[in-house]
Amino acid sequence: MTDLDELVNWFDGKNKVMVALSGGVDSALVAFAAFQKLGKSAIAVTADYKTLSEEELQTSRDVCSEIGIEQLFLDYDELENEDFTKNDSNRCFHCRMELGDHLIELAKEHNVQIIVDGTNLDDLGDYRPGIEALKQYGIRSPLVETGFTKSKVRETAKFIGLSVFDRPSNSCLASRIPWGQRVTAEKLTRIE
């Protein structure tokens, strides 16, 4: 059994799955695997928020079109969240907690039993409070659970022909604002 088979088979027995899709290679591979196993019972969700660049948003659309998976959008303004905009070392945690709230709400609306993301094994070694926040919501990480590192993700994505296989990792726009400096719409516009 190949690594890809193992990832696709991870979705065995899952009725309806929502993939939190950023447009990067990791979540794209998860969306591909979910769609291979579940077809229309797999849906992708992209948060169209202020800290996502327009290029990333378009890439997410392109990837979903490539795969054939339905894509939904969450549209909310994280700049209304004071815990996020104060930009302390837990900014990502606050952002992902808010994202988790919205994902859970959308999952209920669409009768989704499980939400998954594109976290891979290499992500676990970094300081990633956002990952911890999503875990609190029970969001699963099939790439971690099936032993995928970033290099294995890229190899597999290239093998299946995903256009984003060599796309550089791209953090949100707010990560380019030093901690302690307030996150504002003006700063995000300048960065983009």
PDB file of C-alpha atoms in Angstrom:
ATOM      1  CA  MET A   1       0.000   0.000   0.000  1.00  0.00           C
ATOM      2  CA  THR A   2       1.363   3.406  -0.960  1.00  0.00           C
ATOM      3  CA  ASP A   3       1.403   6.444   1.309  1.00  0.00           C
ATOM      4  CA  LEU A   4      -1.363   7.934  -0.825  1.00  0.00           C
ATOM      5  CA  ASP A   5      -3.483   4.789  -0.424  1.00  0.00           C
ATOM      6  CA  GLU A   6      -3.026   5.007   3.330  1.00  0.00           C
ATOM      7  CA  LEU A   7      -4.135   8.643   3.328  1.00  0.00           C
ATOM      8  CA  VAL A   8      -7.159   7.937   1.110  1.00  0.00           C
ATOM      9  CA  ASN A   9      -8.105   4.934   3.260  1.00  0.00           C
ATOM     10  CA  TRP A  10      -7.938   7.098   6.381  1.00  0.00           C
ATOM     11  CA  PHE A  11     -11.337   8.387   5.214  1.00  0.00           C
ATOM     12  CA  ASP A  12     -12.897   4.878   5.293  1.00  0.00           C
ATOM     13  CA  GLY A  13     -16.070   4.838   7.331  1.00  0.00           C
ATOM     14  CA  LYS A  14     -16.358   8.605   7.460  1.00  0.00           C
ATOM     15  CA  ASN A  15     -19.784   9.746   6.237  1.00  0.00           C
ATOM     16  CA  LYS A  16     -19.297  13.418   5.508  1.00  0.00           C
ATOM     17  CA  VAL A  17     -16.050  15.344   5.896  1.00  0.00           C
ATOM     18  CA  MET A  18     -15.170  19.027   5.812  1.00  0.00           C
ATOM     19  CA  VAL A  19     -11.593  19.948   4.878  1.00  0.00           C
ATOM     20  CA  ALA A  20     -10.266  23.272   6.171  1.00  0.00           C
ATOM     21  CA  LEU A  21      -8.474  24.324   2.981  1.00  0.00           C
ATOM     22  CA  SER A  22      -6.062  27.240   2.776  1.00  0.00           C
ATOM     23  CA  GLY A  23      -4.894  26.684  -0.780  1.00  0.00           C
ATOM     24  CA  GLY A  24      -1.529  25.303   0.296  1.00  0.00           C
ATOM     25  CA  VAL A  25      -0.149  21.909  -0.648  1.00  0.00           C
ATOM     26  CA  ASP A  26      -0.933  20.221   2.678  1.00  0.00           C
ATOM     27  CA  SER A  27      -4.653  20.930   2.813  1.00  0.00           C
ATOM     28  CA  ALA A  28      -4.882  20.387  -0.964  1.00  0.00           C
ATOM     29  CA  LEU A  29      -3.546  16.845  -0.570  1.00  0.00           C
ATOM     30  CA  VAL A  30      -6.004  16.161   2.250  1.00  0.00           C
ATOM     31  CA  ALA A  31      -8.866  17.497   0.100  1.00  0.00           C
ATOM     32  CA  PHE A  32      -7.741  15.298  -2.803  1.00  0.00           C
ATOM     33  CA  ALA A  33      -7.663  12.187  -0.605  1.00  0.00           C
ATOM     34  CA  ALA A  34     -11.039  12.970   0.968  1.00  0.00           C
ATOM     35  CA  PHE A  35     -12.616  13.520  -2.442  1.00  0.00           C
ATOM     36  CA  GLN A  36     -11.091  10.296  -3.810  1.00  0.00           C
ATOM     37  CA  LYS A  37     -12.698   8.290  -1.010  1.00  0.00           C
ATOM     38  CA  LEU A  38     -15.921  10.194  -0.383  1.00  0.00           C
ATOM     39  CA  GLY A  39     -16.748  12.068  -3.582  1.00  0.00           C
ATOM     40  CA  LYS A  40     -19.513  14.604  -2.953  1.00  0.00           C
ATOM     41  CA  SER A  41     -19.512  13.739   0.758  1.00  0.00           C
ATOM     42  CA  ALA A  42     -16.257  15.673   1.056  1.00  0.00           C
ATOM     43  CA  ILE A  43     -16.387  19.458   1.033  1.00  0.00           C
ATOM     44  CA  ALA A  44     -13.656  22.056   1.335  1.00  0.00           C
ATOM     45  CA  VAL A  45     -14.011  25.222   3.394  1.00  0.00           C
ATOM     46  CA  THR A  46     -11.821  28.269   3.002  1.00  0.00           C
ATOM     47  CA  ALA A  47     -11.941  31.163   5.433  1.00  0.00           C
ATOM     48  CA  ASP A  48     -12.092  34.348   3.387  1.00  0.00           C
ATOM     49  CA  TYR A  49     -10.787  36.638   6.054  1.00  0.00           C
ATOM     50  CA  LYS A  50      -8.681  39.774   6.136  1.00  0.00           C
ATOM     51  CA  THR A  51      -5.343  38.068   6.802  1.00  0.00           C
ATOM     52  CA  LEU A  52      -5.565  35.801   3.750  1.00  0.00           C
ATOM     53  CA  SER A  53      -4.058  37.325   0.633  1.00  0.00           C
ATOM     54  CA  GLU A  54      -6.165  37.522  -2.510  1.00  0.00           C
ATOM     55  CA  GLU A  55      -3.593  35.292  -4.226  1.00  0.00           C
ATOM     56  CA  GLU A  56      -4.072  32.583  -1.577  1.00  0.00           C
ATOM     57  CA  LEU A  57      -7.832  32.829  -1.927  1.00  0.00           C
ATOM     58  CA  GLN A  58      -7.597  32.403  -5.700  1.00  0.00           C
ATOM     59  CA  THR A  59      -5.205  29.469  -5.302  1.00  0.00           C
ATOM     60  CA  SER A  60      -7.732  27.768  -3.025  1.00  0.00           C
ATOM     61  CA  ARG A  61     -10.397  28.173  -5.721  1.00  0.00           C
ATOM     62  CA  ASP A  62      -8.061  26.786  -8.384  1.00  0.00           C
ATOM     63  CA  VAL A  63      -7.132  23.769  -6.254  1.00  0.00           C
ATOM     64  CA  CYS A  64     -10.764  22.914  -5.536  1.00  0.00           C
ATOM     65  CA  SER A  65     -11.554  23.179  -9.228  1.00  0.00           C
ATOM     66  CA  GLU A  66      -8.621  20.871 -10.052  1.00  0.00           C
ATOM     67  CA  ILE A  67      -9.754  18.287  -7.521  1.00  0.00           C
ATOM     68  CA  GLY A  68     -13.465  18.636  -8.278  1.00  0.00           C
ATOM     69  CA  ILE A  69     -14.389  19.143  -4.628  1.00  0.00           C
ATOM     70  CA  GLU A  70     -17.151  21.547  -3.600  1.00  0.00           C
ATOM     71  CA  GLN A  71     -15.811  24.655  -1.875  1.00  0.00           C
ATOM     72  CA  LEU A  72     -17.591  26.767   0.706  1.00  0.00           C
ATOM     73  CA  PHE A  73     -16.351  30.056   2.113  1.00  0.00           C
ATOM     74  CA  LEU A  74     -16.420  31.422   5.629  1.00  0.00           C
ATOM     75  CA  ASP A  75     -16.574  35.190   5.552  1.00  0.00           C
ATOM     76  CA  TYR A  76     -15.905  36.959   8.812  1.00  0.00           C
ATOM     77  CA  ASP A  77     -13.662  39.730  10.075  1.00  0.00           C
ATOM     78  CA  GLU A  78     -11.030  38.598  12.551  1.00  0.00           C
ATOM     79  CA  LEU A  79     -10.071  42.265  12.967  1.00  0.00           C
ATOM     80  CA  GLU A  80     -13.180  42.597  15.152  1.00  0.00           C
ATOM     81  CA  ASN A  81     -11.568  40.187  17.640  1.00  0.00           C
ATOM     82  CA  GLU A  82      -9.608  42.268  20.175  1.00  0.00           C
ATOM     83  CA  ASP A  83      -7.669  39.208  21.355  1.00  0.00           C
ATOM     84  CA  PHE A  84      -6.414  38.781  17.796  1.00  0.00           C
ATOM     85  CA  THR A  85      -5.691  42.418  16.923  1.00  0.00           C
ATOM     86  CA  LYS A  86      -3.652  43.110  20.062  1.00  0.00           C
ATOM     87  CA  ASN A  87      -1.137  40.773  18.398  1.00  0.00           C
ATOM     88  CA  ASP A  88       0.474  39.029  21.338  1.00  0.00           C
ATOM     89  CA  SER A  89       2.289  35.686  21.184  1.00  0.00           C
ATOM     90  CA  ASN A  90      -1.101  33.925  21.212  1.00  0.00           C
ATOM     91  CA  ARG A  91      -2.450  35.729  18.131  1.00  0.00           C
ATOM     92  CA  CYS A  92      -2.642  32.470  16.146  1.00  0.00           C
ATOM     93  CA  PHE A  93      -4.432  30.742  19.014  1.00  0.00           C
ATOM     94  CA  HIS A  94      -7.102  33.451  19.119  1.00  0.00           C
ATOM     95  CA  CYS A  95      -7.494  33.390  15.339  1.00  0.00           C
ATOM     96  CA  ARG A  96      -7.865  29.606  15.224  1.00  0.00           C
ATOM     97  CA  MET A  97     -10.309  29.559  18.120  1.00  0.00           C
ATOM     98  CA  GLU A  98     -12.520  31.929  16.156  1.00  0.00           C
ATOM     99  CA  LEU A  99     -12.036  29.836  13.012  1.00  0.00           C
ATOM    100  CA  GLY A 100     -12.952  26.717  14.986  1.00  0.00           C
ATOM    101  CA  ASP A 101     -16.206  28.353  16.130  1.00  0.00           C
ATOM    102  CA  HIS A 102     -17.135  29.130  12.523  1.00  0.00           C
ATOM    103  CA  LEU A 103     -16.107  25.681  11.232  1.00  0.00           C
ATOM    104  CA  ILE A 104     -18.179  23.897  13.874  1.00  0.00           C
ATOM    105  CA  GLU A 105     -21.205  26.058  13.065  1.00  0.00           C
ATOM    106  CA  LEU A 106     -20.849  25.396   9.326  1.00  0.00           C
ATOM    107  CA  ALA A 107     -20.319  21.678   9.919  1.00  0.00           C
ATOM    108  CA  LYS A 108     -23.618  21.501  11.804  1.00  0.00           C
ATOM    109  CA  GLU A 109     -25.419  23.307   8.968  1.00  0.00           C
ATOM    110  CA  HIS A 110     -24.095  20.732   6.469  1.00  0.00           C
ATOM    111  CA  ASN A 111     -24.435  17.630   8.667  1.00  0.00           C
ATOM    112  CA  VAL A 112     -20.682  17.098   8.652  1.00  0.00           C
ATOM    113  CA  GLN A 113     -19.411  14.551  11.164  1.00  0.00           C
ATOM    114  CA  ILE A 114     -15.695  15.333  11.010  1.00  0.00           C
ATOM    115  CA  ILE A 115     -13.523  18.354  10.223  1.00  0.00           C
ATOM    116  CA  VAL A 116      -9.933  17.841   9.069  1.00  0.00           C
ATOM    117  CA  ASP A 117      -6.985  20.100   8.334  1.00  0.00           C
ATOM    118  CA  GLY A 118      -3.624  19.964   6.583  1.00  0.00           C
ATOM    119  CA  THR A 119      -1.294  19.822   9.589  1.00  0.00           C
ATOM    120  CA  ASN A 120       1.656  17.510   8.855  1.00  0.00           C
ATOM    121  CA  LEU A 121       4.280  15.939  11.140  1.00  0.00           C
ATOM    122  CA  ASP A 122       6.822  18.705  10.527  1.00  0.00           C
ATOM    123  CA  ASP A 123       4.340  21.308  11.787  1.00  0.00           C
ATOM    124  CA  LEU A 124       4.280  19.696  15.218  1.00  0.00           C
ATOM    125  CA  GLY A 125       7.853  20.681  16.066  1.00  0.00           C
ATOM    126  CA  ASP A 126       7.238  24.409  15.696  1.00  0.00           C
ATOM    127  CA  TYR A 127       5.598  26.818  18.134  1.00  0.00           C
ATOM    128  CA  ARG A 128       2.100  26.586  16.690  1.00  0.00           C
ATOM    129  CA  PRO A 129      -0.588  27.743  19.126  1.00  0.00           C
ATOM    130  CA  GLY A 130      -3.105  27.719  16.265  1.00  0.00           C
ATOM    131  CA  ILE A 131      -2.780  23.939  15.979  1.00  0.00           C
ATOM    132  CA  GLU A 132      -3.515  23.611  19.691  1.00  0.00           C
ATOM    133  CA  ALA A 133      -6.653  25.732  19.295  1.00  0.00           C
ATOM    134  CA  LEU A 134      -8.013  23.557  16.488  1.00  0.00           C
ATOM    135  CA  LYS A 135      -7.337  20.396  18.514  1.00  0.00           C
ATOM    136  CA  GLN A 136      -9.644  21.787  21.193  1.00  0.00           C
ATOM    137  CA  TYR A 137     -12.450  21.589  18.631  1.00  0.00           C
ATOM    138  CA  GLY A 138     -11.671  17.983  17.749  1.00  0.00           C
ATOM    139  CA  ILE A 139     -10.375  18.894  14.305  1.00  0.00           C
ATOM    140  CA  ARG A 140      -8.354  15.954  13.007  1.00  0.00           C
ATOM    141  CA  SER A 141      -5.109  15.943  11.039  1.00  0.00           C
ATOM    142  CA  PRO A 142      -5.004  12.956   8.653  1.00  0.00           C
ATOM    143  CA  LEU A 143      -1.481  13.828   7.464  1.00  0.00           C
ATOM    144  CA  VAL A 144      -0.179  13.543  11.024  1.00  0.00           C
ATOM    145  CA  GLU A 145      -2.177  10.383  11.690  1.00  0.00           C
ATOM    146  CA  THR A 146      -0.787   8.709   8.555  1.00  0.00           C
ATOM    147  CA  GLY A 147       2.821   9.850   9.036  1.00  0.00           C
ATOM    148  CA  PHE A 148       3.185  12.531   6.349  1.00  0.00           C
ATOM    149  CA  THR A 149       6.096  14.955   6.575  1.00  0.00           C
ATOM    150  CA  LYS A 150       6.210  18.080   4.407  1.00  0.00           C
ATOM    151  CA  SER A 151       8.547  16.392   1.913  1.00  0.00           C
ATOM    152  CA  LYS A 152       6.239  13.370   1.650  1.00  0.00           C
ATOM    153  CA  VAL A 153       3.287  15.723   1.107  1.00  0.00           C
ATOM    154  CA  ARG A 154       5.129  17.468  -1.745  1.00  0.00           C
ATOM    155  CA  GLU A 155       6.259  14.178  -3.344  1.00  0.00           C
ATOM    156  CA  THR A 156       2.735  12.788  -3.241  1.00  0.00           C
ATOM    157  CA  ALA A 157       1.154  16.002  -4.524  1.00  0.00           C
ATOM    158  CA  LYS A 158       3.617  16.020  -7.425  1.00  0.00           C
ATOM    159  CA  PHE A 159       2.911  12.345  -8.154  1.00  0.00           C
ATOM    160  CA  ILE A 160      -0.843  12.975  -8.458  1.00  0.00           C
ATOM    161  CA  GLY A 161      -0.358  16.200 -10.412  1.00  0.00           C
ATOM    162  CA  LEU A 162      -1.586  18.846  -7.980  1.00  0.00           C
ATOM    163  CA  SER A 163      -0.484  22.224  -9.308  1.00  0.00           C
ATOM    164  CA  VAL A 164       0.461  23.441  -5.807  1.00  0.00           C
ATOM    165  CA  PHE A 165       2.982  20.634  -5.184  1.00  0.00           C
ATOM    166  CA  ASP A 166       5.908  23.085  -5.142  1.00  0.00           C
ATOM    167  CA  ARG A 167       4.076  26.152  -3.849  1.00  0.00           C
ATOM    168  CA  PRO A 168       6.062  27.738  -1.008  1.00  0.00           C
ATOM    169  CA  SER A 169       4.486  27.686   2.432  1.00  0.00           C
ATOM    170  CA  ASN A 170       2.756  30.974   3.022  1.00  0.00           C
ATOM    171  CA  SER A 171       1.819  32.299   6.432  1.00  0.00           C
ATOM    172  CA  CYS A 172      -1.013  34.722   6.985  1.00  0.00           C
ATOM    173  CA  LEU A 173      -0.466  38.426   6.466  1.00  0.00           C
ATOM    174  CA  ALA A 174      -0.672  39.140  10.219  1.00  0.00           C
ATOM    175  CA  SER A 175       2.420  37.017  10.850  1.00  0.00           C
ATOM    176  CA  ARG A 176       4.433  39.742   9.127  1.00  0.00           C
ATOM    177  CA  ILE A 177       3.490  42.276  11.802  1.00  0.00           C
ATOM    178  CA  PRO A 178       5.778  42.053  14.857  1.00  0.00           C
ATOM    179  CA  TRP A 179       4.158  40.878  18.077  1.00  0.00           C
ATOM    180  CA  GLY A 180       2.949  43.776  20.162  1.00  0.00           C
ATOM    181  CA  GLN A 181       2.081  45.974  17.170  1.00  0.00           C
ATOM    182  CA  ARG A 182      -1.682  46.106  16.624  1.00  0.00           C
ATOM    183  CA  VAL A 183      -3.024  44.304  13.548  1.00  0.00           C
ATOM    184  CA  THR A 184      -5.019  46.772  11.427  1.00  0.00           C
ATOM    185  CA  ALA A 185      -6.627  46.688   7.996  1.00  0.00           C
ATOM    186  CA  GLU A 186      -4.211  49.403   6.829  1.00  0.00           C
ATOM    187  CA  LYS A 187      -1.144  47.371   7.809  1.00  0.00           C
ATOM    188  CA  LEU A 188      -2.521  44.257   6.126  1.00  0.00           C
ATOM    189  CA  THR A 189      -3.203  46.196   2.917  1.00  0.00           C
ATOM    190  CA  ARG A 190       0.362  47.535   2.865  1.00  0.00           C
ATOM    191  CA  ILE A 191       1.789  44.042   3.393  1.00  0.00           C
ATOM    192  CA  GLU A 192      -0.275  42.510   0.609  1.00  0.00           C
TER     193      GLU A 192
END
